């Protein structure tokens, strides 16, 4: 029997082309990194359970100790998780934007949130009922793997935020907050009043006024009537504590990890 061999070059060429085709997953454009890391087929499966909503600045998404009825995947909205003391003092313990999920306790097996969630930047988010997310997590879905990666990063961010509130001065923390919000907003100009900043930093309004005045005198920011503009980003980064670099690094590493999970399938 005579066997006809195909040219080795043609086989190699076809195999290479096939590998390239398999190594280019088809995804659905979305502003949220977790949902954006899902394959198109997986996103289509979730789509009936997702609702696009607009979150407004100052809106309370959750009260502390509230049962979580729905979770949110922010696109361009930004939400701060705020811890409250019995004496009324508050402090930010984590800021969530396009990289994450508001309502992480559902993923961790909880049903209530210990913190208050307050919108800092208005924008869109994809909303999912908590019961639907629980169903997705029962079967080891791709979404579960992505949320595991995000959960690890977010816990590191919360830990660093708590340490920051204890060990760094108001000026350093204000610089970190402004850099963080600017990165999310994609703008040097921010609509933030001293009262809301004081609530996030866990200090008195007078302390924010002094810190902002020092940053303005140094030529790093300008502010008036609830608008703060970053004038010197590099200078502000130098004035900020190392927590800004640490937290930014955590989320940069998360983006790489999400891409690796996507390619792995």
Tab-separated table of C-alpha atoms in Angstrom:
chain	number	residue	atom	x	y	z
A	1	UNK	CA	0.000	0.000	0.000
A	2	UNK	CA	1.332	3.383	-0.968
A	3	UNK	CA	0.903	6.222	1.507
A	4	UNK	CA	0.866	9.831	0.338
A	5	UNK	CA	2.646	12.139	2.733
A	6	UNK	CA	1.609	15.748	3.055
A	7	UNK	CA	4.404	18.265	2.875
A	8	UNK	CA	5.755	18.906	6.350
A	9	UNK	CA	5.689	22.647	5.748
A	10	UNK	CA	1.958	22.612	5.024
A	11	UNK	CA	1.248	20.648	8.219
A	12	UNK	CA	3.369	23.000	10.295
A	13	UNK	CA	1.700	26.031	8.720
A	14	UNK	CA	-1.834	24.693	9.345
A	15	UNK	CA	-0.999	23.658	12.897
A	16	UNK	CA	0.501	27.050	13.680
A	17	UNK	CA	-2.503	28.817	12.250
A	18	UNK	CA	-4.819	26.554	14.245
A	19	UNK	CA	-2.910	27.209	17.477
A	20	UNK	CA	-3.126	30.927	16.873
A	21	UNK	CA	-6.845	30.649	16.293
A	22	UNK	CA	-7.293	28.770	19.568
A	23	UNK	CA	-5.025	31.190	21.457
A	24	UNK	CA	-7.125	34.244	20.592
A	25	UNK	CA	-10.228	34.029	22.834
A	26	UNK	CA	-13.254	36.037	21.752
A	27	UNK	CA	-14.422	38.393	24.489
A	28	UNK	CA	-17.171	40.987	24.833
A	29	UNK	CA	-16.169	44.638	25.288
A	30	UNK	CA	-17.210	45.889	28.728
A	31	UNK	CA	-15.957	48.488	31.150
A	32	UNK	CA	-15.546	45.988	33.987
A	33	UNK	CA	-12.335	43.949	34.052
A	34	UNK	CA	-13.892	40.810	35.583
A	35	UNK	CA	-16.740	40.609	33.082
A	36	UNK	CA	-14.340	41.623	30.311
A	37	UNK	CA	-12.149	38.602	31.062
A	38	UNK	CA	-15.016	36.205	30.317
A	39	UNK	CA	-15.244	34.532	26.925
A	40	UNK	CA	-18.080	35.715	24.698
A	41	UNK	CA	-19.992	32.453	25.216
A	42	UNK	CA	-19.709	32.768	28.997
A	43	UNK	CA	-20.719	36.430	28.901
A	44	UNK	CA	-23.767	35.496	26.797
A	45	UNK	CA	-24.745	32.972	29.474
A	46	UNK	CA	-24.624	35.676	32.155
A	47	UNK	CA	-26.195	38.470	30.122
A	48	UNK	CA	-29.847	37.737	31.057
A	49	UNK	CA	-28.835	38.039	34.721
A	50	UNK	CA	-27.083	41.402	34.308
A	51	UNK	CA	-28.738	44.816	34.339
A	52	UNK	CA	-26.963	48.047	33.431
A	53	UNK	CA	-27.552	50.744	36.049
A	54	UNK	CA	-26.226	54.235	36.714
A	55	UNK	CA	-24.809	54.972	40.174
A	56	UNK	CA	-24.831	58.632	41.277
A	57	UNK	CA	-22.170	60.375	43.359
A	58	UNK	CA	-23.137	60.340	47.042
A	59	UNK	CA	-25.582	57.442	46.591
A	60	UNK	CA	-25.505	54.764	49.293
A	61	UNK	CA	-25.395	51.336	47.685
A	62	UNK	CA	-25.404	49.458	51.004
A	63	UNK	CA	-25.813	50.451	54.614
A	64	UNK	CA	-23.574	48.734	57.155
A	65	UNK	CA	-24.946	45.358	58.286
A	66	UNK	CA	-27.459	45.380	55.440
A	67	UNK	CA	-28.454	42.168	53.697
A	68	UNK	CA	-26.960	42.177	50.200
A	69	UNK	CA	-29.727	41.851	47.632
A	70	UNK	CA	-27.589	42.578	44.571
A	71	UNK	CA	-23.932	42.935	43.598
A	72	UNK	CA	-22.400	45.468	41.208
A	73	UNK	CA	-19.617	45.229	38.646
A	74	UNK	CA	-18.561	48.894	38.203
A	75	UNK	CA	-17.636	50.140	34.742
A	76	UNK	CA	-16.874	53.823	35.240
A	77	UNK	CA	-18.558	54.245	38.624
A	78	UNK	CA	-16.351	54.189	41.741
A	79	UNK	CA	-17.570	53.040	45.149
A	80	UNK	CA	-15.879	53.405	48.543
A	81	UNK	CA	-16.369	50.887	51.346
A	82	UNK	CA	-16.569	52.886	54.570
A	83	UNK	CA	-16.261	51.601	58.143
A	84	UNK	CA	-18.241	53.407	60.852
A	85	UNK	CA	-17.470	53.691	64.565
A	86	UNK	CA	-19.991	53.985	67.397
A	87	UNK	CA	-19.026	57.634	67.874
A	88	UNK	CA	-19.914	58.448	64.260
A	89	UNK	CA	-16.377	58.547	62.884
A	90	UNK	CA	-15.804	56.890	59.526
A	91	UNK	CA	-12.840	55.715	57.445
A	92	UNK	CA	-12.459	54.271	53.955
A	93	UNK	CA	-11.225	50.666	53.913
A	94	UNK	CA	-11.359	50.003	50.181
A	95	UNK	CA	-12.193	51.731	46.904
A	96	UNK	CA	-13.761	49.676	44.119
A	97	UNK	CA	-13.781	50.624	40.463
A	98	UNK	CA	-13.709	48.942	37.079
A	99	UNK	CA	-11.394	46.180	38.325
A	100	UNK	CA	-13.809	44.705	40.813
A	101	UNK	CA	-17.082	43.791	42.440
A	102	UNK	CA	-19.181	45.628	45.023
A	103	UNK	CA	-20.706	42.980	47.280
A	104	UNK	CA	-17.698	40.678	47.596
A	105	UNK	CA	-19.170	39.151	50.768
A	106	UNK	CA	-21.633	37.173	48.652
A	107	UNK	CA	-18.686	35.521	46.916
A	108	UNK	CA	-17.124	34.814	50.319
A	109	UNK	CA	-20.271	33.072	51.512
A	110	UNK	CA	-21.798	35.947	53.491
A	111	UNK	CA	-25.229	37.522	53.201
A	112	UNK	CA	-24.647	40.956	54.778
A	113	UNK	CA	-22.015	43.672	54.386
A	114	UNK	CA	-20.185	44.984	57.477
A	115	UNK	CA	-19.394	48.280	55.722
A	116	UNK	CA	-21.296	51.099	54.121
A	117	UNK	CA	-20.841	51.443	50.349
A	118	UNK	CA	-20.955	55.014	49.004
A	119	UNK	CA	-20.578	56.089	45.367
A	120	UNK	CA	-17.645	58.482	44.870
A	121	UNK	CA	-17.726	58.892	41.090
A	122	UNK	CA	-20.951	58.688	39.117
A	123	UNK	CA	-21.077	56.149	36.315
A	124	UNK	CA	-22.356	52.874	35.017
A	125	UNK	CA	-22.263	49.413	36.584
A	126	UNK	CA	-23.635	45.981	35.797
A	127	UNK	CA	-26.001	44.786	38.514
A	128	UNK	CA	-26.661	41.128	39.338
A	129	UNK	CA	-29.001	39.728	41.949
A	130	UNK	CA	-27.134	38.048	44.799
A	131	UNK	CA	-29.098	34.806	44.341
A	132	UNK	CA	-27.948	34.603	40.705
A	133	UNK	CA	-24.307	35.067	41.683
A	134	UNK	CA	-24.635	32.324	44.300
A	135	UNK	CA	-25.958	29.940	41.622
A	136	UNK	CA	-23.005	30.750	39.360
A	137	UNK	CA	-20.557	30.006	42.170
A	138	UNK	CA	-21.904	26.517	42.866
A	139	UNK	CA	-20.439	24.902	39.774
A	140	UNK	CA	-16.873	26.190	39.625
A	141	UNK	CA	-17.692	28.571	36.788
A	142	UNK	CA	-15.137	30.788	34.992
A	143	UNK	CA	-16.649	33.713	36.902
A	144	UNK	CA	-15.740	31.995	40.164
A	145	UNK	CA	-12.085	31.666	39.101
A	146	UNK	CA	-11.946	35.353	38.168
A	147	UNK	CA	-13.512	36.394	41.470
A	148	UNK	CA	-10.979	34.309	43.395
A	149	UNK	CA	-8.196	36.345	41.819
A	150	UNK	CA	-9.993	39.604	42.510
A	151	UNK	CA	-10.800	38.587	46.092
A	152	UNK	CA	-7.131	37.995	46.882
A	153	UNK	CA	-6.177	41.402	45.494
A	154	UNK	CA	-9.000	43.204	47.283
A	155	UNK	CA	-8.157	41.674	50.666
A	156	UNK	CA	-4.561	42.905	50.240
A	157	UNK	CA	-5.891	46.383	49.390
A	158	UNK	CA	-8.174	46.456	52.453
A	159	UNK	CA	-5.295	45.399	54.698
A	160	UNK	CA	-3.047	48.124	53.261
A	161	UNK	CA	-5.792	50.757	53.564
A	162	UNK	CA	-6.263	49.996	57.254
A	163	UNK	CA	-2.509	50.213	57.871
A	164	UNK	CA	-2.410	53.489	55.942
A	165	UNK	CA	-5.074	55.066	58.147
A	166	UNK	CA	-3.027	54.204	61.235
A	167	UNK	CA	0.504	55.081	60.186
A	168	UNK	CA	0.454	57.887	57.615
A	169	UNK	CA	-0.392	61.552	58.057
A	170	UNK	CA	-3.394	63.329	56.547
A	171	UNK	CA	-1.382	65.010	53.801
A	172	UNK	CA	0.063	61.706	52.562
A	173	UNK	CA	-3.331	60.016	52.639
A	174	UNK	CA	-5.023	62.922	50.880
A	175	UNK	CA	-2.409	62.725	48.119
A	176	UNK	CA	-3.061	58.977	47.786
A	177	UNK	CA	-6.830	59.494	47.623
A	178	UNK	CA	-6.579	62.199	44.950
A	179	UNK	CA	-4.229	60.094	42.819
A	180	UNK	CA	-6.541	57.087	43.142
A	181	UNK	CA	-9.681	59.011	42.189
A	182	UNK	CA	-7.878	60.727	39.307
A	183	UNK	CA	-6.779	57.370	37.918
A	184	UNK	CA	-10.341	56.068	38.013
A	185	UNK	CA	-11.834	59.258	36.573
A	186	UNK	CA	-9.207	59.559	33.846
A	187	UNK	CA	-9.032	63.252	34.644
A	188	UNK	CA	-6.925	65.656	36.669
A	189	UNK	CA	-10.076	67.491	37.766
A	190	UNK	CA	-12.187	65.987	40.553
A	191	UNK	CA	-15.486	67.016	42.101
A	192	UNK	CA	-14.792	66.428	45.803
A	193	UNK	CA	-15.750	68.509	48.825
A	194	UNK	CA	-13.800	68.544	52.077
A	195	UNK	CA	-16.643	66.956	54.051
A	196	UNK	CA	-16.677	63.806	51.907
A	197	UNK	CA	-12.869	63.638	51.901
A	198	UNK	CA	-12.830	63.917	55.698
A	199	UNK	CA	-15.330	61.033	55.937
A	200	UNK	CA	-13.104	58.827	53.765
A	201	UNK	CA	-9.897	59.695	55.586
A	202	UNK	CA	-11.454	59.440	59.058
A	203	UNK	CA	-10.338	62.924	60.110
A	204	UNK	CA	-11.951	66.283	60.853
A	205	UNK	CA	-12.743	68.668	58.029
A	206	UNK	CA	-10.214	71.143	59.432
A	207	UNK	CA	-7.472	68.546	58.997
A	208	UNK	CA	-8.375	68.136	55.313
A	209	UNK	CA	-8.366	71.914	54.837
A	210	UNK	CA	-4.847	72.203	56.267
A	211	UNK	CA	-3.524	69.271	54.208
A	212	UNK	CA	-5.115	70.570	50.992
A	213	UNK	CA	-3.716	74.044	51.671
A	214	UNK	CA	-0.217	72.592	52.060
A	215	UNK	CA	-0.514	70.676	48.790
A	216	UNK	CA	-1.785	73.794	47.043
A	217	UNK	CA	1.038	75.946	48.431
A	218	UNK	CA	3.503	73.374	47.101
A	219	UNK	CA	1.957	73.748	43.645
A	220	UNK	CA	0.697	70.161	43.544
A	221	UNK	CA	-3.050	70.845	43.440
A	222	UNK	CA	-5.486	73.700	43.039
A	223	UNK	CA	-8.974	73.786	44.501
A	224	UNK	CA	-12.047	75.962	44.784
A	225	UNK	CA	-15.792	75.440	45.277
A	226	UNK	CA	-15.700	71.652	45.519
A	227	UNK	CA	-13.361	71.144	42.567
A	228	UNK	CA	-9.812	69.863	43.010
A	229	UNK	CA	-7.346	69.867	40.126
A	230	UNK	CA	-4.065	67.958	40.133
A	231	UNK	CA	-1.353	70.271	38.806
A	232	UNK	CA	1.753	68.144	39.381
A	233	UNK	CA	1.058	64.395	39.340
A	234	UNK	CA	4.678	63.346	39.858
A	235	UNK	CA	5.073	65.743	42.762
A	236	UNK	CA	1.850	64.454	44.298
A	237	UNK	CA	3.084	60.867	43.961
A	238	UNK	CA	6.249	61.808	45.834
A	239	UNK	CA	4.177	63.437	48.597
A	240	UNK	CA	1.891	60.390	48.805
A	241	UNK	CA	2.685	57.377	50.999
A	242	UNK	CA	3.853	54.049	49.591
A	243	UNK	CA	0.292	52.717	49.842
A	244	UNK	CA	-0.656	54.292	46.502
A	245	UNK	CA	2.113	52.387	44.737
A	246	UNK	CA	1.280	49.171	46.597
A	247	UNK	CA	-2.435	49.303	45.790
A	248	UNK	CA	-1.826	50.292	42.160
A	249	UNK	CA	0.615	47.395	41.889
A	250	UNK	CA	-1.951	44.947	43.248
A	251	UNK	CA	-4.483	45.913	40.591
A	252	UNK	CA	-1.896	45.917	37.803
A	253	UNK	CA	-0.933	42.370	38.828
A	254	UNK	CA	-4.640	41.462	38.897
A	255	UNK	CA	-5.078	42.602	35.279
A	256	UNK	CA	-2.200	40.353	34.209
A	257	UNK	CA	-3.659	37.446	36.146
A	258	UNK	CA	-7.101	37.921	34.580
A	259	UNK	CA	-5.535	37.856	31.115
A	260	UNK	CA	-3.645	34.658	31.971
A	261	UNK	CA	-6.848	33.010	33.178
A	262	UNK	CA	-8.553	34.024	29.944
A	263	UNK	CA	-5.835	32.474	27.771
A	264	UNK	CA	-5.847	29.355	29.927
A	265	UNK	CA	-9.557	28.986	29.277
